[in-house]
Short mmCIF file of C-alpha atoms in Angstrom, two decimals:
data_model
loop_
_atom_site.label_atom_id
_atom_site.label_comp_id
_atom_site.label_asym_id
_atom_site.label_seq_id
_atom_site.Cartn_x
_atom_site.Cartn_y
_atom_site.Cartn_z
CA UNK A 27 0.00 0.00 0.00
CA UNK A 28 1.02 3.60 -0.58
CA UNK A 29 2.98 4.87 2.43
CA UNK A 30 0.64 7.70 3.37
CA UNK A 31 3.23 9.45 5.53
CA UNK A 32 4.95 10.47 2.26
CA UNK A 33 1.89 12.46 1.20
CA UNK A 34 2.83 15.81 2.80
CA UNK A 35 6.32 15.61 1.32
CA UNK A 36 5.11 14.84 -2.18
CA UNK A 37 2.30 17.40 -2.13
CA UNK A 38 4.52 20.12 -0.69
CA UNK A 39 7.36 19.58 -3.14
CA UNK A 40 5.14 19.54 -6.23
CA UNK A 41 4.79 23.34 -6.58
CA UNK A 42 8.54 23.80 -6.17
CA UNK A 43 9.26 21.11 -8.77
CA UNK A 44 6.82 22.82 -11.14
CA UNK A 45 8.41 26.24 -10.57
CA UNK A 46 11.91 24.92 -11.24
CA UNK A 47 10.69 23.17 -14.39
CA UNK A 48 8.87 26.35 -15.48
CA UNK A 49 11.96 28.52 -14.97
CA UNK A 50 14.06 26.33 -17.24
CA UNK A 51 11.31 26.20 -19.87
CA UNK A 52 10.51 29.91 -19.77
CA UNK A 53 6.94 29.32 -18.69
CA UNK A 54 6.73 32.04 -16.05
CA UNK A 55 5.91 34.91 -18.41
CA UNK A 56 7.88 38.07 -19.15
CA UNK A 57 8.88 38.82 -15.56
CA UNK A 58 9.83 35.36 -14.26
CA UNK A 59 11.59 36.63 -11.13
CA UNK A 60 8.50 38.44 -9.92
CA UNK A 61 6.29 35.47 -10.80
CA UNK A 62 8.60 33.07 -8.96
CA UNK A 63 8.58 35.28 -5.88
CA UNK A 64 4.82 35.72 -5.75
CA UNK A 65 4.16 32.05 -6.51
CA UNK A 66 6.48 30.95 -3.69
CA UNK A 67 4.61 33.23 -1.30
CA UNK A 68 1.29 31.92 -2.54
CA UNK A 69 2.32 28.28 -2.06
CA UNK A 70 3.87 29.03 1.33
CA UNK A 71 0.52 30.42 2.45
CA UNK A 72 -1.43 27.58 0.86
CA UNK A 73 0.68 24.91 2.56
CA UNK A 74 0.22 26.75 5.87
CA UNK A 75 -3.54 26.58 5.31
CA UNK A 76 -3.24 22.88 4.46
CA UNK A 77 -1.31 22.30 7.68
CA UNK A 78 -4.04 24.08 9.61
CA UNK A 79 -6.65 21.96 7.86
CA UNK A 80 -5.37 18.77 9.46
CA UNK A 81 -7.21 19.34 12.75
CA UNK A 82 -10.54 20.00 10.98
CA UNK A 83 -9.91 16.90 8.84
CA UNK A 84 -9.42 14.77 11.90
CA UNK A 85 -12.53 16.27 13.50
CA UNK A 86 -14.63 15.63 10.39
CA UNK A 87 -13.13 12.15 9.97
CA UNK A 88 -15.01 11.09 13.10
CA UNK A 89 -18.10 11.16 10.92
CA UNK A 90 -16.48 9.47 7.92
CA UNK A 91 -15.32 5.97 8.69
CA UNK A 92 -13.14 5.76 5.54
CA UNK A 93 -10.82 8.49 6.77
CA UNK A 94 -10.88 7.66 10.47
CA UNK A 95 -7.73 5.57 10.31
CA UNK A 96 -5.61 8.34 8.81
CA UNK A 97 -3.59 10.10 11.47
CA UNK A 98 -4.09 13.59 10.08
CA UNK A 99 -2.48 15.34 13.00
CA UNK A 100 0.91 13.81 12.18
CA UNK A 101 0.91 15.72 8.90
CA UNK A 102 0.84 19.10 10.60
CA UNK A 103 4.57 19.20 11.31
CA UNK A 104 5.86 18.43 7.77
CA UNK A 105 3.30 20.76 6.15
CA UNK A 106 4.17 23.51 8.63
CA UNK A 107 7.89 23.14 7.98
CA UNK A 108 7.42 23.14 4.20
CA UNK A 109 5.30 26.26 4.51
CA UNK A 110 8.10 27.99 6.42
CA UNK A 111 10.59 26.77 3.79
CA UNK A 112 8.54 28.33 0.94
CA UNK A 113 8.02 31.56 2.84
CA UNK A 114 11.73 31.91 3.54
CA UNK A 115 12.69 31.46 -0.11
CA UNK A 116 9.83 33.83 -0.97
CA UNK A 117 11.54 36.42 1.24
CA UNK A 118 14.98 35.66 -0.21
CA UNK A 119 13.55 36.16 -3.72
CA UNK A 120 12.15 39.50 -2.56
CA UNK A 121 15.60 40.56 -1.32
CA UNK A 122 17.35 39.23 -4.40
CA UNK A 123 15.02 40.27 -7.21
CA UNK A 124 12.90 43.16 -5.97
CA UNK A 125 15.17 44.96 -3.51
CA UNK A 126 18.41 43.68 -5.05
CA UNK A 127 19.98 43.78 -1.59
CA UNK A 128 19.37 47.47 -1.05
CA UNK A 129 19.31 47.29 2.75
CA UNK A 130 18.40 50.95 3.23
CA UNK A 131 15.36 50.40 1.06
CA UNK A 132 14.46 47.27 3.03
CA UNK A 133 14.12 49.22 6.28
CA UNK A 134 12.11 51.89 4.46
CA UNK A 135 9.85 49.36 2.82
CA UNK A 136 9.25 47.45 6.06
CA UNK A 137 8.31 50.65 7.88
CA UNK A 138 6.38 52.41 5.10
CA UNK A 139 4.59 49.65 3.19
CA UNK A 140 1.97 48.11 5.41
CA UNK A 141 1.66 44.93 3.33
CA UNK A 142 5.40 44.36 3.56
CA UNK A 143 5.35 45.10 7.30
CA UNK A 144 2.60 42.55 7.78
CA UNK A 145 4.35 39.92 5.68
CA UNK A 146 7.63 40.50 7.46
CA UNK A 147 6.06 40.15 10.93
CA UNK A 148 4.41 36.92 9.83
CA UNK A 149 7.72 35.57 8.59
CA UNK A 150 9.51 36.49 11.85
CA UNK A 151 6.66 34.77 13.71
CA UNK A 152 7.45 31.57 11.81
CA UNK A 153 10.97 31.39 13.27
CA UNK A 154 10.10 30.31 16.86
CA UNK A 155 7.64 27.78 15.46
CA UNK A 156 10.31 26.22 13.23
CA UNK A 157 12.90 26.20 16.05
CA UNK A 158 10.52 24.47 18.48
CA UNK A 159 9.12 22.02 15.95
CA UNK A 160 11.04 18.99 17.18
CA UNK A 161 9.51 16.32 19.43
CA UNK A 162 12.11 16.93 22.14
CA UNK A 163 11.30 20.65 22.23
CA UNK A 164 7.64 19.75 22.50
CA UNK A 165 8.42 17.54 25.49
CA UNK A 166 10.67 20.12 27.18
CA UNK A 167 8.23 23.00 26.76
CA UNK A 168 5.12 21.06 27.75
CA UNK A 169 2.08 23.34 28.05
CA UNK A 170 4.04 26.39 26.89
CA UNK A 171 4.53 24.67 23.52
CA UNK A 172 0.78 24.56 22.93
CA UNK A 173 0.51 28.23 23.78
CA UNK A 174 3.42 29.24 21.55
CA UNK A 175 2.07 27.33 18.60
CA UNK A 176 -1.23 29.18 18.81
CA UNK A 177 0.87 31.87 17.09
CA UNK A 178 0.20 30.06 13.84
CA UNK A 179 -3.33 31.50 13.73
CA UNK A 180 -1.94 35.01 13.89
CA UNK A 181 0.51 34.14 11.10
CA UNK A 182 -2.40 32.77 9.05
CA UNK A 183 -4.22 36.09 9.46
CA UNK A 184 -1.11 38.12 8.61
CA UNK A 185 -0.37 36.08 5.50
CA UNK A 186 -3.94 36.60 4.34
CA UNK A 187 -3.75 40.37 4.86
CA UNK A 188 -0.38 40.43 3.05
CA UNK A 189 -1.92 38.49 0.15
CA UNK A 190 -4.96 40.78 -0.12
CA UNK A 191 -3.01 44.00 0.31
CA UNK A 192 -0.38 43.45 -2.39
CA UNK A 193 -2.93 42.87 -5.14
CA UNK A 194 -3.90 45.76 -7.41
CA UNK A 195 -7.56 44.86 -7.23
CA UNK A 196 -7.91 41.14 -7.94
CA UNK A 197 -9.54 39.71 -4.83
CA UNK A 198 -11.08 36.65 -6.47
CA UNK A 199 -8.62 34.10 -5.13
CA UNK A 200 -8.23 36.01 -1.86
CA UNK A 201 -11.98 35.61 -1.24
CA UNK A 202 -11.58 31.84 -1.48
CA UNK A 203 -8.77 31.96 1.08
CA UNK A 204 -10.81 34.13 3.46
CA UNK A 205 -13.60 31.53 3.31
CA UNK A 206 -11.05 28.76 3.89
CA UNK A 207 -9.60 30.62 6.92
CA UNK A 208 -13.08 31.16 8.35
CA UNK A 209 -13.85 27.47 7.95
CA UNK A 210 -10.62 26.55 9.74
CA UNK A 211 -11.54 28.71 12.72
CA UNK A 212 -15.26 27.90 12.80
CA UNK A 213 -14.78 24.11 12.70
CA UNK A 214 -12.40 24.37 15.64
CA UNK A 215 -14.79 26.58 17.62
CA UNK A 216 -17.75 24.33 16.89
CA UNK A 217 -15.71 21.29 17.91
CA UNK A 218 -14.60 22.76 21.22
CA UNK A 219 -18.22 23.66 21.96
CA UNK A 220 -19.37 20.12 21.23
CA UNK A 221 -16.64 18.75 23.49
CA UNK A 222 -17.52 21.19 26.29
CA UNK A 223 -21.22 20.39 26.13
CA UNK A 224 -20.35 16.68 26.09
CA UNK A 225 -18.25 17.19 29.23
CA UNK A 226 -21.20 19.04 30.71
CA UNK A 227 -23.56 16.11 30.17
CA UNK A 228 -21.03 13.73 31.76
CA UNK A 229 -20.90 15.84 34.86
CA UNK A 230 -24.62 15.89 35.43
CA UNK B 9 2.13 55.55 -48.58
CA UNK B 10 0.18 52.38 -48.30
CA UNK B 11 -2.13 52.02 -45.33
CA UNK B 12 -1.00 49.74 -42.55
CA UNK B 13 -1.54 46.04 -43.18
CA UNK B 14 -4.04 44.37 -40.95
CA UNK B 15 -4.36 40.96 -42.48
CA UNK B 16 -1.89 38.63 -40.80
CA UNK B 17 -0.86 37.07 -44.11
CA UNK B 18 -0.49 40.41 -45.82
CA UNK B 19 1.70 41.77 -43.06
CA UNK B 20 4.00 38.82 -43.52
CA UNK B 21 4.41 39.92 -47.11
CA UNK B 22 5.68 43.31 -46.01
CA UNK B 23 9.01 42.01 -44.84
CA UNK B 24 10.76 43.63 -41.97
CA UNK B 25 13.37 45.46 -44.06
CA UNK B 26 10.74 47.28 -46.07
CA UNK B 27 8.99 48.20 -42.86
CA UNK B 28 12.11 49.67 -41.26
CA UNK B 29 13.07 51.59 -44.40
CA UNK B 30 9.62 53.04 -44.58
CA UNK B 31 9.98 54.08 -41.01
CA UNK B 32 13.35 55.72 -41.55
CA UNK B 33 11.84 57.80 -44.29
CA UNK B 34 8.99 58.84 -42.06
CA UNK B 35 11.40 59.69 -39.29
CA UNK B 36 13.44 61.95 -41.53
CA UNK B 37 10.26 63.64 -42.72
CA UNK B 38 9.13 63.87 -39.11
CA UNK B 39 12.25 65.72 -38.02
CA UNK B 40 11.68 68.33 -40.70
CA UNK B 41 8.06 68.87 -39.77
CA UNK B 42 8.63 68.24 -36.10
CA UNK B 43 11.38 70.76 -35.42
CA UNK B 44 9.30 73.68 -36.60
CA UNK B 45 6.38 72.54 -34.53
CA UNK B 46 8.49 72.04 -31.44
CA UNK B 47 10.31 75.34 -31.50
CA UNK B 48 6.99 77.10 -31.93
CA UNK B 49 4.77 75.14 -29.57
CA UNK B 50 6.80 73.33 -26.98
CA UNK B 51 9.61 75.74 -26.30
CA UNK B 52 7.23 78.68 -26.60
CA UNK B 53 9.76 80.82 -28.38
CA UNK B 54 8.90 83.01 -31.30
CA UNK B 55 10.66 82.49 -34.60
CA UNK B 56 11.48 86.18 -34.95
CA UNK B 57 13.57 86.30 -31.83
CA UNK B 58 16.99 87.73 -32.60
CA UNK B 59 19.99 85.72 -31.55
CA UNK B 60 23.59 85.01 -32.31
CA UNK B 61 24.57 82.09 -34.48
CA UNK B 62 25.46 80.12 -31.37
CA UNK B 63 22.04 80.66 -29.84
CA UNK B 64 20.48 79.41 -33.01
CA UNK B 65 22.68 76.33 -32.97
CA UNK B 66 21.76 75.59 -29.37
CA UNK B 67 18.11 76.02 -30.20
CA UNK B 68 18.46 73.74 -33.17
CA UNK B 69 20.16 71.10 -31.04
CA UNK B 70 17.42 71.34 -28.42
CA UNK B 71 14.77 70.98 -31.07
CA UNK B 72 16.66 68.00 -32.49
CA UNK B 73 16.77 66.38 -29.04
CA UNK B 74 13.04 66.86 -28.60
CA UNK B 75 12.30 65.45 -32.06
CA UNK B 76 14.41 62.44 -31.17
CA UNK B 77 12.38 62.04 -27.98
CA UNK B 78 9.16 62.12 -29.99
CA UNK B 79 10.33 59.57 -32.54
CA UNK B 80 12.11 57.60 -29.82
CA UNK B 81 15.02 56.79 -32.09
CA UNK B 82 17.44 57.10 -29.16
CA UNK B 83 15.65 54.21 -27.46
CA UNK B 84 16.17 51.81 -30.36
CA UNK B 85 18.98 49.97 -28.56
CA UNK B 86 16.87 49.46 -25.43
CA UNK B 87 13.84 47.75 -27.00
CA UNK B 88 12.02 45.18 -24.90
CA UNK B 89 11.75 41.83 -26.69
CA UNK B 90 8.70 41.23 -28.85
CA UNK B 91 7.70 38.20 -26.75
CA UNK B 92 7.70 40.22 -23.54
CA UNK B 93 5.75 43.07 -25.15
CA UNK B 94 3.06 40.68 -26.38
CA UNK B 95 2.93 38.31 -23.38
CA UNK B 96 2.89 40.66 -20.40
CA UNK B 97 -0.33 42.62 -20.72
CA UNK B 98 -2.74 44.09 -18.24
CA UNK B 99 -5.94 43.73 -20.22
CA UNK B 100 -8.68 42.89 -17.73
CA UNK B 101 -11.22 42.52 -20.54
CA UNK B 102 -9.52 39.19 -21.20
CA UNK B 103 -8.08 38.19 -17.83
CA UNK B 104 -6.65 39.57 -14.60
CA UNK B 105 -3.51 37.57 -15.32
CA UNK B 106 -0.72 39.11 -17.42
CA UNK B 107 0.07 36.12 -19.60
CA UNK B 108 -3.44 34.84 -20.25
CA UNK B 109 -4.55 37.71 -22.53
CA UNK B 110 -2.03 36.49 -25.13
CA UNK B 111 -3.81 33.12 -25.18
CA UNK B 112 -7.39 34.37 -24.84
CA UNK B 113 -6.99 37.03 -27.55
CA UNK B 114 -6.14 34.52 -30.28
CA UNK B 115 -9.61 34.82 -31.81
CA UNK B 116 -9.88 38.55 -31.36
CA UNK B 117 -8.68 39.85 -34.72
CA UNK B 118 -10.51 43.07 -35.59
CA UNK B 119 -9.83 44.51 -39.05
CA UNK B 120 -10.15 47.85 -40.82
CA UNK B 121 -13.97 47.72 -40.58
CA UNK B 122 -13.66 48.32 -36.79
CA UNK B 123 -15.95 51.20 -35.89
CA UNK B 124 -15.16 54.20 -33.72
CA UNK B 125 -17.95 56.53 -32.69
CA UNK B 126 -16.82 60.12 -32.48
CA UNK B 127 -19.07 62.55 -30.65
CA UNK B 128 -19.51 65.39 -28.21
CA UNK B 129 -18.19 68.89 -28.74
CA UNK B 130 -16.86 68.26 -32.23
CA UNK B 131 -17.76 69.36 -35.72
CA UNK B 132 -17.17 66.11 -37.59
CA UNK B 133 -18.93 63.69 -35.26
CA UNK B 134 -20.14 60.35 -36.54
CA UNK B 135 -19.23 56.71 -36.87
CA UNK B 136 -15.92 56.13 -38.58
CA UNK B 137 -14.35 52.87 -39.59
CA UNK B 138 -10.66 52.43 -38.85
CA UNK B 139 -10.13 52.63 -42.60
CA UNK B 140 -11.80 56.08 -42.67
CA UNK B 141 -9.58 57.24 -39.82
CA UNK B 142 -6.35 55.98 -41.35
CA UNK B 143 -7.14 57.86 -44.57
CA UNK B 144 -7.02 61.11 -42.62
CA UNK B 145 -3.68 60.59 -40.90
CA UNK B 146 -0.20 59.39 -41.79
CA UNK B 147 1.33 56.56 -39.81
CA UNK B 148 4.84 56.31 -38.42
CA UNK B 149 6.85 54.40 -35.85
CA UNK B 150 7.46 55.71 -32.34
CA UNK B 151 9.60 54.04 -29.73
CA UNK B 152 8.31 54.89 -26.28
CA UNK B 153 8.97 53.92 -22.71
CA UNK B 154 5.94 52.31 -21.05
CA UNK B 155 5.75 52.59 -17.27
CA UNK B 156 3.05 50.58 -15.50
CA UNK B 157 1.65 51.84 -12.20
CA UNK B 158 2.67 48.41 -10.83
CA UNK B 159 6.33 49.52 -11.17
CA UNK B 160 7.40 47.49 -14.19
CA UNK B 161 8.35 49.06 -17.49
CA UNK B 162 9.22 48.35 -21.12
CA UNK B 163 10.45 50.08 -24.27
CA UNK B 164 7.98 49.47 -27.10
CA UNK B 165 8.18 50.16 -30.86
CA UNK B 166 4.67 51.31 -31.70
CA UNK B 167 3.26 52.05 -35.12
CA UNK B 168 0.39 54.45 -35.61
CA UNK B 169 -0.40 58.15 -35.76
CA UNK B 170 -0.22 61.26 -33.64
CA UNK B 171 -3.60 61.77 -31.93
CA UNK B 172 -3.34 65.54 -32.44
CA UNK B 173 -3.46 65.07 -36.21
CA UNK B 174 -6.76 63.19 -35.99
CA UNK B 175 -8.21 65.71 -33.54
CA UNK B 176 -7.27 68.57 -35.87
CA UNK B 177 -9.11 66.82 -38.69
CA UNK B 178 -12.20 66.25 -36.52
CA UNK B 179 -12.39 69.94 -35.53
CA UNK B 180 -13.52 70.03 -31.91
CA UNK B 181 -15.30 73.26 -30.89
CA UNK B 182 -14.27 75.65 -28.13
CA UNK B 183 -16.30 73.77 -25.52
CA UNK B 184 -14.11 70.70 -25.88
CA UNK B 185 -11.87 70.72 -22.81
CA UNK B 186 -11.37 66.98 -22.46
CA UNK B 187 -11.24 63.88 -24.62
CA UNK B 188 -12.90 60.71 -23.40
CA UNK B 189 -12.13 57.22 -24.75
CA UNK B 190 -14.03 53.95 -24.33
CA UNK B 191 -13.04 50.34 -24.88
CA UNK B 192 -15.36 47.88 -26.58
CA UNK B 193 -17.90 46.37 -24.17
CA UNK B 194 -18.72 42.92 -25.53
CA UNK B 195 -18.45 39.94 -23.22
CA UNK B 196 -18.66 37.57 -26.21
CA UNK B 197 -15.28 38.79 -27.36
CA UNK B 198 -13.95 39.85 -23.95
CA UNK B 199 -14.50 36.96 -21.52
CA UNK B 200 -13.19 39.10 -18.64
CA UNK B 201 -16.28 41.28 -18.91
CA UNK B 202 -18.58 38.40 -17.96
CA UNK B 203 -19.97 38.68 -14.48
CA UNK B 204 -18.91 35.43 -12.85
CA UNK B 205 -19.09 34.33 -9.26
CA UNK B 206 -16.32 36.71 -8.31
CA UNK B 207 -16.97 39.18 -11.13
CA UNK B 208 -17.50 42.03 -8.74
CA UNK B 209 -13.73 42.12 -8.20
CA UNK B 210 -13.04 43.15 -11.74
CA UNK B 211 -13.65 46.61 -13.19
CA UNK B 212 -16.81 48.50 -14.13
CA UNK B 213 -17.24 48.19 -17.92
CA UNK B 214 -16.72 49.68 -20.38
CA UNK B 215 -13.19 50.76 -19.51
CA UNK B 216 -13.09 54.54 -19.85
CA UNK B 217 -10.19 56.95 -19.90
CA UNK B 218 -9.68 60.63 -20.51
CA UNK B 219 -7.16 63.36 -21.22
CA UNK B 220 -7.30 67.11 -21.19
CA UNK B 221 -7.44 68.52 -24.71
CA UNK B 222 -3.92 69.94 -24.25
CA UNK B 223 -2.63 66.50 -23.28
CA UNK B 224 -4.40 64.92 -26.24
CA UNK B 225 -2.88 67.51 -28.63
CA UNK B 226 0.66 67.04 -27.29
CA UNK B 227 2.94 65.70 -30.05
CA UNK B 228 3.82 62.68 -27.87
CA UNK B 229 0.23 61.47 -27.57
CA UNK B 230 -0.15 58.62 -29.99
CA UNK B 231 -2.74 56.19 -31.33
CA UNK B 232 -1.17 52.82 -32.04
CA UNK B 233 -2.38 50.40 -34.70
CA UNK B 234 0.71 48.25 -34.67
CA UNK B 235 3.67 47.06 -32.64
CA UNK B 236 6.97 45.48 -33.65
CA UNK B 237 6.21 45.90 -37.36
CA UNK B 238 2.93 43.98 -37.18
CA UNK B 239 -0.66 44.99 -36.64
CA UNK B 240 -1.54 45.14 -32.94
CA UNK B 241 -2.22 41.71 -31.43
CA UNK B 242 -5.50 41.48 -29.50
CA UNK B 243 -3.75 41.45 -26.14
CA UNK B 244 -2.05 44.77 -26.92
CA UNK B 245 -5.35 46.49 -27.67
CA UNK B 246 -6.17 45.72 -31.31
CA UNK B 247 -6.95 47.42 -33.56
CA UNK B 248 -6.58 50.92 -32.09
CA UNK B 249 -5.20 52.00 -28.74
CA UNK B 250 -3.98 55.12 -27.03
CA UNK B 251 -0.32 55.52 -26.01
CA UNK B 252 0.49 58.30 -23.53
CA UNK B 253 4.08 57.58 -22.60
CA UNK B 254 4.49 60.07 -19.73
CA UNK B 255 1.51 58.61 -17.86
CA UNK B 256 1.09 55.27 -16.13
CA UNK B 257 0.10 52.50 -18.52
CA UNK B 258 -3.53 52.28 -17.42
CA UNK B 259 -4.19 55.64 -19.13
CA UNK B 260 -3.28 54.10 -22.49
CA UNK B 261 -6.70 52.62 -23.16
CA UNK B 262 -7.01 49.66 -25.52
CA UNK B 263 -9.42 48.59 -28.31
CA UNK B 264 -11.08 51.99 -28.57
CA UNK B 265 -14.67 52.22 -29.90
CA UNK B 266 -15.60 55.74 -28.82
CA UNK B 267 -13.91 59.13 -28.66
CA UNK B 268 -15.91 61.96 -27.10
CA UNK B 269 -15.01 65.61 -26.73
CA UNK B 270 -16.42 66.87 -23.44
CA UNK B 271 -16.73 69.96 -21.28
CA UNK B 272 -16.45 68.04 -18.02
CA UNK B 273 -13.57 65.85 -16.87
CA UNK B 274 -14.35 62.30 -18.02
CA UNK B 275 -14.33 59.26 -15.77
CA UNK B 276 -11.12 57.30 -15.54
CA UNK B 277 -12.02 53.67 -14.73
CA UNK B 278 -9.22 53.05 -12.21
CA UNK B 279 -9.87 56.41 -10.60
CA UNK B 280 -13.52 55.42 -10.24
CA UNK B 281 -12.60 51.99 -8.84
CA UNK B 282 -9.97 53.11 -6.29
CA UNK B 283 -9.87 56.94 -6.15
CA UNK B 284 -7.33 57.11 -3.29
CA UNK B 285 -4.86 55.06 -5.33
CA UNK B 286 -5.31 56.12 -8.97
CA UNK B 287 -5.82 59.72 -10.06
CA UNK B 288 -7.13 61.26 -13.27
CA UNK B 289 -3.71 62.61 -14.28
CA UNK B 290 -1.64 59.51 -13.41
CA UNK B 291 1.58 61.16 -14.54
CA UNK B 292 4.67 59.04 -13.94
CA UNK B 293 6.24 60.60 -10.86
CA UNK B 294 9.01 58.98 -8.78
CA UNK B 295 8.32 61.40 -5.90
CA UNK B 296 4.67 60.50 -5.42
CA UNK B 297 4.31 56.93 -4.20
CA UNK B 298 1.33 54.71 -4.72
CA UNK B 299 -0.23 54.40 -1.24
CA UNK B 300 0.88 50.76 -1.10
CA UNK B 301 4.17 50.75 -2.99
CA UNK B 302 7.06 52.98 -4.02
CA UNK B 303 7.20 54.57 -7.48
CA UNK B 304 10.85 55.64 -7.11
CA UNK B 305 12.20 52.77 -9.17
CA UNK B 306 10.93 50.31 -11.72
CA UNK B 307 11.62 46.84 -13.07
CA UNK B 308 12.61 47.33 -16.69
CA UNK B 309 11.69 44.19 -18.58
CA UNK B 310 14.20 43.82 -21.41
CA UNK B 311 13.33 40.25 -22.32
CA UNK B 312 11.62 37.16 -20.93
CA UNK B 313 14.76 35.32 -19.77
CA UNK B 314 15.23 34.79 -16.04
CA UNK B 315 17.78 37.61 -15.79
CA UNK B 316 16.00 39.83 -18.33
CA UNK B 317 14.82 42.39 -15.80
CA UNK B 318 16.88 45.27 -14.44
CA UNK B 319 15.98 47.66 -11.69
CA UNK B 320 16.29 51.32 -12.68
CA UNK B 321 15.32 54.69 -11.22
CA UNK B 322 12.00 56.02 -12.47
CA UNK B 323 12.24 59.33 -14.33
CA UNK B 324 9.90 62.29 -13.79
CA UNK B 325 7.19 62.17 -16.50
CA UNK B 326 8.86 58.92 -17.54
CA UNK B 327 11.69 60.96 -19.07
CA UNK B 328 9.42 63.17 -21.19
CA UNK B 329 9.45 66.24 -18.93
CA UNK B 330 10.90 68.53 -21.61
CA UNK B 331 7.90 67.84 -23.80
CA UNK B 332 5.07 67.76 -21.28
CA UNK B 333 6.26 69.55 -18.14
CA UNK B 334 4.68 72.83 -19.28
CA UNK B 335 1.23 71.18 -19.29
CA UNK B 336 1.28 71.00 -15.50
CA UNK B 337 2.76 74.34 -14.51
CA UNK B 338 1.19 75.50 -11.27
CA UNK B 339 -0.52 72.17 -10.68
CA UNK B 340 0.18 70.43 -7.35
CA UNK B 341 1.30 67.03 -8.61
CA UNK B 342 1.08 65.49 -5.13
CA UNK B 343 -2.63 66.28 -4.94
CA UNK B 344 -3.31 65.72 -8.63
CA UNK B 345 -1.65 62.30 -8.83
#
């Protein structure tokens, strides 16, 4: 049978493989550097959303016997790390192709351009999550780890704002992502309510 | 001179050499006509002014420089590749993507029977075919910088005619203070105009743009019918588009079906959509940033290869200040962005 633990690796590496192929075959249009940068950011955000979809998947799998045996929650770590990987090369592409290592401009841009500020904060927020992603760190930090990793919801929000804000006016795709983000939050809230009310009935 | 070829096959018959020779001839003729026009109109100096021989020489050189700016012959060595020019287009009537218009426009091949409705404060109003229009003007090549409000830029060899020449032939009356242009509104030919699920995030149709009459009469203001020695491809605004090289690209409206001479300032579609971000004037200005991004520099696309883009400083009025600066004397360019 297909080793399902490979799924996050394969899925996450597909966009990168496509981008590399597209660069060498001149399929990224007339400004390939810009396209590469924005696509990396887009996939970084998408993979982050996929990672955050694992909890809702496991919740919904309770009602779908076919998926119940898949341990969705184990996929969160690889997806999260791939997301950070894409977002870091997204940022490196920004430095390399857009700023061309003009450090003075970088400080200006981060202060003056709200969408860059927001994206930059989100990226910085990724760093502690990556550094504490190992099992041993999880064990050492205990309850604090859970709290720290709640940060990912803020990063999700920031990445969404960054995505919406940089566009000239095309919000078509962004609307889809807003709906996705809402679903991610609402399913979690609904689930915790169900659990709480279930606890309530046990007590009485 | 023969009218510009619109049929794809016919234009292949006119081989490139013939095209360039023809253009050289027009350029030489243009310098002759152009220098008189410039010294009189743009520099605002009278011909009778007394001066030493040296003064005259300096004046002549200045006029020559300005004529070169109009023809764009100094930009010949900086041309953006034909592929990039025809595959990197903001043409929301087809798609919000930049590459897709080149694919979606394959079946959009308007010919000389294309109709343009001319109206408003003008003597010779009426419906003209492109053929009618081209009979009234002479066509030439102009190489212009194109600066998009999104901070990328190109150098494009257009073919077409000076808008001022057409306007002179149409005889607007003294009430005409502005010129309004409209793009074709036809969702059968322009899939981007269909109202889909997310259609509300596109633009209000038809795309409309406008210029002051002085801007429209400026010798730089151009109506393109061709690019790179061929008739305009659909994605570049076939068969007739405006080119205003000192303004951000969105002013250079594509696939024009209406030209109106008006008393009041016409609507500019992007200004209507996001007034805080896009003004009526939209002059290229490195000192006035877009609220969300800097306009101080630009990504000059020279070709489609991975290293084909270079970052350069943006020039005031996109480098055409000598020719258009006097249009905005006394105007606060920070407020009138």
